[in-house]
């Protein structure tokens, strides 16, 4: 069975500082990994994905994430946080084997960027 | 519009009533997903369609929940004999293929009194 763990419910960071939102996963075979962001009373917006290839993927709004197969992690990072980055962030995993196409989400991490 | 459209955006109903939630995916997307999100939780998978058929309905909580996608485009999530525990935001998403990201609608907020 596939699962995603986001160990931190809340992350606080000062504006201008680097930020990291952690994610680890468990899946049979190779994973497809995704990060989504959710602003209050809005739907989920896609940030970035890892399918194959380079372990460092870059996405929207200056975010990036690094796929680490040995640690089964896919942490979200940004070099310099903005107050507007404050939102709820979800990591998600999909198995690549046939028939397991649903995307499984973590419980989310609330990021607060302090001015 | 070009995005995933969900209607109604808000639905308040009484316990025991029947509810339908509609999703209009992005044109050309063959895969359509329904998720349910409770306050403070991540989206919980309900059902996934590839074309007209339900490829995976393992997330439907019980037989009161049913979804259809008769022409491979618009989908309707149907909930019979609603219970207060069904209150949540129901999210619909579509994707172009299996490796593609899901594009989500704004959700339908269901409140069962």
Tab-separated table of C-alpha atoms in Angstrom:
chain	number	residue	atom	x	y	z
A	1	UNK	CA	0.000	0.000	0.000
A	2	UNK	CA	1.163	3.494	-0.700
A	3	UNK	CA	1.460	6.166	1.967
A	4	UNK	CA	2.840	9.620	2.496
A	5	UNK	CA	4.102	11.135	5.737
A	6	UNK	CA	4.430	14.837	6.389
A	7	UNK	CA	5.952	14.848	9.865
A	8	UNK	CA	5.389	18.529	10.576
A	9	UNK	CA	1.864	19.906	10.939
A	10	UNK	CA	3.234	23.443	11.090
A	11	UNK	CA	6.391	25.140	9.812
A	12	UNK	CA	7.228	28.731	10.656
A	13	UNK	CA	9.971	30.635	8.864
A	14	UNK	CA	11.039	34.261	8.689
A	15	UNK	CA	10.602	36.105	5.422
A	16	UNK	CA	13.758	35.900	3.328
A	17	UNK	CA	14.997	32.724	5.022
A	18	UNK	CA	15.153	29.352	3.265
A	19	UNK	CA	12.268	26.998	3.869
A	20	UNK	CA	11.918	23.217	3.861
A	21	UNK	CA	8.711	21.209	4.080
A	22	UNK	CA	9.374	17.513	4.649
A	23	UNK	CA	7.798	14.509	2.966
A	24	UNK	CA	8.574	10.805	3.039
A	25	UNK	CA	6.718	8.133	1.125
A	26	UNK	CA	6.140	4.422	0.871
A	27	UNK	CA	5.121	2.767	-2.388
A	28	UNK	CA	5.666	-0.464	-4.281
A	29	UNK	CA	8.055	0.120	-7.132
A	30	UNK	CA	9.064	3.497	-8.438
A	31	UNK	CA	7.012	6.514	-7.384
A	32	UNK	CA	5.561	9.498	-9.088
A	33	UNK	CA	5.786	12.340	-6.545
A	34	UNK	CA	3.924	15.634	-6.419
A	35	UNK	CA	3.620	18.781	-4.325
A	36	UNK	CA	0.439	20.831	-4.169
A	37	UNK	CA	-0.395	24.073	-2.376
A	38	UNK	CA	-3.780	25.107	-1.014
A	39	UNK	CA	-4.716	28.671	-0.149
A	40	UNK	CA	-7.699	29.347	2.161
A	41	UNK	CA	-11.043	28.334	0.641
A	42	UNK	CA	-9.375	27.390	-2.634
A	43	UNK	CA	-8.700	24.200	-4.538
A	44	UNK	CA	-5.306	22.555	-4.705
A	45	UNK	CA	-2.735	24.020	-7.062
A	46	UNK	CA	0.061	21.963	-8.605
A	47	UNK	CA	3.608	23.066	-7.711
A	48	UNK	CA	5.939	20.412	-9.112
A	49	UNK	CA	6.401	16.720	-9.807
A	50	UNK	CA	9.053	14.040	-10.036
A	51	UNK	CA	8.517	11.358	-12.642
A	52	UNK	CA	11.996	10.284	-13.672
A	53	UNK	CA	15.401	11.750	-14.435
A	54	UNK	CA	17.095	14.517	-12.508
A	55	UNK	CA	16.501	14.185	-8.777
A	56	UNK	CA	16.165	17.938	-8.330
A	57	UNK	CA	12.965	19.276	-9.820
A	58	UNK	CA	11.988	22.905	-10.112
A	59	UNK	CA	8.438	24.143	-10.045
A	60	UNK	CA	6.187	27.130	-9.743
A	61	UNK	CA	6.843	30.233	-7.607
A	62	UNK	CA	10.533	29.395	-7.093
A	63	UNK	CA	9.901	26.107	-5.304
A	64	UNK	CA	12.024	23.019	-5.843
A	65	UNK	CA	12.130	19.511	-4.439
A	66	UNK	CA	14.730	16.790	-4.277
A	67	UNK	CA	13.915	13.137	-4.788
A	68	UNK	CA	16.037	10.909	-2.541
A	69	UNK	CA	15.395	7.262	-3.285
A	70	UNK	CA	17.528	5.840	-0.471
A	71	UNK	CA	15.726	7.957	2.125
A	72	UNK	CA	12.346	7.713	0.338
A	73	UNK	CA	11.988	11.459	0.698
A	74	UNK	CA	10.788	14.324	-1.467
A	75	UNK	CA	11.300	17.495	0.574
A	76	UNK	CA	10.000	20.814	-0.748
A	77	UNK	CA	12.392	23.759	-0.600
A	78	UNK	CA	12.654	27.422	-1.457
A	79	UNK	CA	15.812	29.548	-1.036
A	80	UNK	CA	14.023	32.686	0.174
A	81	UNK	CA	10.517	32.602	1.664
A	82	UNK	CA	7.856	35.182	0.929
A	83	UNK	CA	4.910	36.100	3.141
A	84	UNK	CA	2.677	35.119	0.207
A	85	UNK	CA	4.021	31.547	0.451
A	86	UNK	CA	1.979	31.082	3.631
A	87	UNK	CA	-0.454	28.269	2.830
A	88	UNK	CA	-1.156	24.568	3.305
A	89	UNK	CA	1.214	22.244	1.431
A	90	UNK	CA	0.469	18.660	0.460
A	91	UNK	CA	2.844	15.961	-0.729
A	92	UNK	CA	1.360	13.160	-2.843
A	93	UNK	CA	2.534	9.867	-4.329
A	94	UNK	CA	1.303	7.638	-7.095
A	95	UNK	CA	2.571	4.140	-7.744
A	96	UNK	CA	3.793	3.452	-11.263
A	97	UNK	CA	2.498	-0.083	-11.437
A	98	UNK	CA	-0.518	-0.740	-13.603
A	99	UNK	CA	-3.839	-0.373	-11.857
A	100	UNK	CA	-2.633	1.831	-9.041
A	101	UNK	CA	-3.336	5.195	-10.531
A	102	UNK	CA	-4.873	7.105	-7.691
A	103	UNK	CA	-2.839	9.872	-6.106
A	104	UNK	CA	-2.405	9.429	-2.355
A	105	UNK	CA	-1.983	12.606	-0.283
A	106	UNK	CA	-0.298	13.363	3.002
A	107	UNK	CA	-2.059	15.189	5.822
A	108	UNK	CA	-0.538	18.525	4.928
A	109	UNK	CA	1.887	21.033	6.442
A	110	UNK	CA	0.830	24.557	7.219
A	111	UNK	CA	3.587	26.999	6.303
A	112	UNK	CA	3.602	30.415	7.925
A	113	UNK	CA	6.105	32.984	6.725
A	114	UNK	CA	6.628	35.692	9.315
A	115	UNK	CA	7.296	39.224	8.041
B	1	UNK	CA	-13.233	28.454	-18.555
B	2	UNK	CA	-10.236	26.215	-19.057
B	3	UNK	CA	-10.127	24.708	-15.575
B	4	UNK	CA	-12.050	21.992	-13.736
B	5	UNK	CA	-15.532	23.226	-12.877
B	6	UNK	CA	-17.537	21.937	-9.917
B	7	UNK	CA	-21.141	22.670	-9.045
B	8	UNK	CA	-22.631	23.540	-6.670
B	9	UNK	CA	-19.905	25.332	-4.761
B	10	UNK	CA	-21.954	24.993	-1.586
B	11	UNK	CA	-24.713	22.572	-0.706
B	12	UNK	CA	-26.604	22.433	2.572
B	13	UNK	CA	-28.947	19.507	3.035
B	14	UNK	CA	-30.743	17.633	5.749
B	15	UNK	CA	-29.804	14.237	7.073
B	16	UNK	CA	-31.333	11.487	4.950
B	17	UNK	CA	-31.596	13.507	1.749
B	18	UNK	CA	-30.071	12.662	-1.646
B	19	UNK	CA	-27.303	14.855	-3.100
B	20	UNK	CA	-25.623	15.128	-6.497
B	21	UNK	CA	-22.329	16.908	-7.074
B	22	UNK	CA	-21.177	17.668	-10.608
B	23	UNK	CA	-17.697	17.897	-12.110
B	24	UNK	CA	-16.763	19.176	-15.553
B	25	UNK	CA	-13.103	18.288	-16.259
B	26	UNK	CA	-10.597	19.978	-18.491
B	27	UNK	CA	-11.312	19.205	-22.132
B	28	UNK	CA	-9.176	16.332	-23.401
B	29	UNK	CA	-8.383	14.918	-19.978
B	30	UNK	CA	-9.295	11.248	-19.914
B	31	UNK	CA	-8.744	10.642	-16.210
B	32	UNK	CA	-11.119	12.047	-13.589
B	33	UNK	CA	-10.813	11.749	-9.817
B	34	UNK	CA	-13.045	12.435	-6.839
B	35	UNK	CA	-11.558	13.220	-3.437
B	36	UNK	CA	-13.067	14.243	-0.117
B	37	UNK	CA	-11.356	16.696	2.217
B	38	UNK	CA	-12.364	17.251	5.818
B	39	UNK	CA	-11.200	20.249	7.798
B	40	UNK	CA	-7.507	20.027	8.607
B	41	UNK	CA	-7.026	16.832	6.622
B	42	UNK	CA	-5.464	15.894	3.331
B	43	UNK	CA	-7.633	14.905	0.373
B	44	UNK	CA	-8.988	11.379	0.716
B	45	UNK	CA	-9.300	9.370	-2.496
B	46	UNK	CA	-12.807	8.222	-3.407
B	47	UNK	CA	-12.920	7.062	-7.026
B	48	UNK	CA	-11.025	7.358	-10.292
B	49	UNK	CA	-12.354	7.141	-13.866
B	50	UNK	CA	-10.390	6.374	-16.991
B	51	UNK	CA	-12.790	7.297	-19.762
B	52	UNK	CA	-16.312	6.173	-18.910
B	53	UNK	CA	-15.394	3.355	-16.564
B	54	UNK	CA	-14.547	3.487	-12.892
B	55	UNK	CA	-10.977	2.166	-12.874
B	56	UNK	CA	-10.717	2.251	-9.077
B	57	UNK	CA	-13.600	2.841	-6.665
B	58	UNK	CA	-11.843	1.451	-3.606
B	59	UNK	CA	-12.081	4.746	-1.752
B	60	UNK	CA	-15.869	5.003	-1.716
B	61	UNK	CA	-16.751	4.692	1.986
B	62	UNK	CA	-19.942	2.642	1.551
B	63	UNK	CA	-22.753	1.851	-0.878
B	64	UNK	CA	-24.463	5.187	-0.269
B	65	UNK	CA	-21.811	6.743	-2.489
B	66	UNK	CA	-21.860	6.278	-6.245
B	67	UNK	CA	-20.312	8.116	-9.188
B	68	UNK	CA	-20.893	8.048	-12.924
B	69	UNK	CA	-19.223	9.427	-16.013
B	70	UNK	CA	-21.504	8.233	-18.816
B	71	UNK	CA	-19.878	10.012	-21.771
B	72	UNK	CA	-16.331	10.150	-20.551
B	73	UNK	CA	-16.441	13.834	-19.701
B	74	UNK	CA	-18.750	15.232	-17.003
B	75	UNK	CA	-19.012	13.193	-13.823
B	76	UNK	CA	-21.618	13.170	-11.067
B	77	UNK	CA	-20.985	12.021	-7.510
B	78	UNK	CA	-24.190	10.803	-5.900
B	79	UNK	CA	-24.739	10.417	-2.179
B	80	UNK	CA	-27.860	8.710	-0.886
B	81	UNK	CA	-29.339	9.021	2.611
B	82	UNK	CA	-26.792	11.635	3.627
B	83	UNK	CA	-25.360	11.558	7.129
B	84	UNK	CA	-23.772	14.345	9.168
B	85	UNK	CA	-20.417	12.604	8.767
B	86	UNK	CA	-20.607	13.144	5.017
B	87	UNK	CA	-20.034	16.867	5.562
B	88	UNK	CA	-16.797	17.797	3.801
B	89	UNK	CA	-15.414	19.476	0.716
B	90	UNK	CA	-15.678	17.189	-2.283
B	91	UNK	CA	-12.870	17.798	-4.753
B	92	UNK	CA	-12.798	16.783	-8.391
B	93	UNK	CA	-9.628	16.619	-10.466
B	94	UNK	CA	-8.642	15.613	-13.965
B	95	UNK	CA	-5.376	14.688	-15.655
B	96	UNK	CA	-4.222	14.122	-19.197
B	97	UNK	CA	-2.479	10.820	-18.532
B	98	UNK	CA	-1.056	8.645	-15.788
B	99	UNK	CA	2.143	10.634	-15.310
B	100	UNK	CA	0.476	13.999	-15.432
B	101	UNK	CA	-0.408	16.191	-12.544
B	102	UNK	CA	-3.986	16.442	-11.386
B	103	UNK	CA	-5.795	19.720	-11.936
B	104	UNK	CA	-8.306	20.357	-9.179
B	105	UNK	CA	-11.562	22.233	-9.111
B	106	UNK	CA	-12.494	24.620	-6.321
B	107	UNK	CA	-14.557	21.923	-4.636
B	108	UNK	CA	-18.158	21.484	-3.518
B	109	UNK	CA	-18.684	22.110	0.178
B	110	UNK	CA	-21.369	19.762	1.498
B	111	UNK	CA	-22.987	20.411	4.852
B	112	UNK	CA	-25.420	17.864	6.223
B	113	UNK	CA	-27.556	19.211	9.063
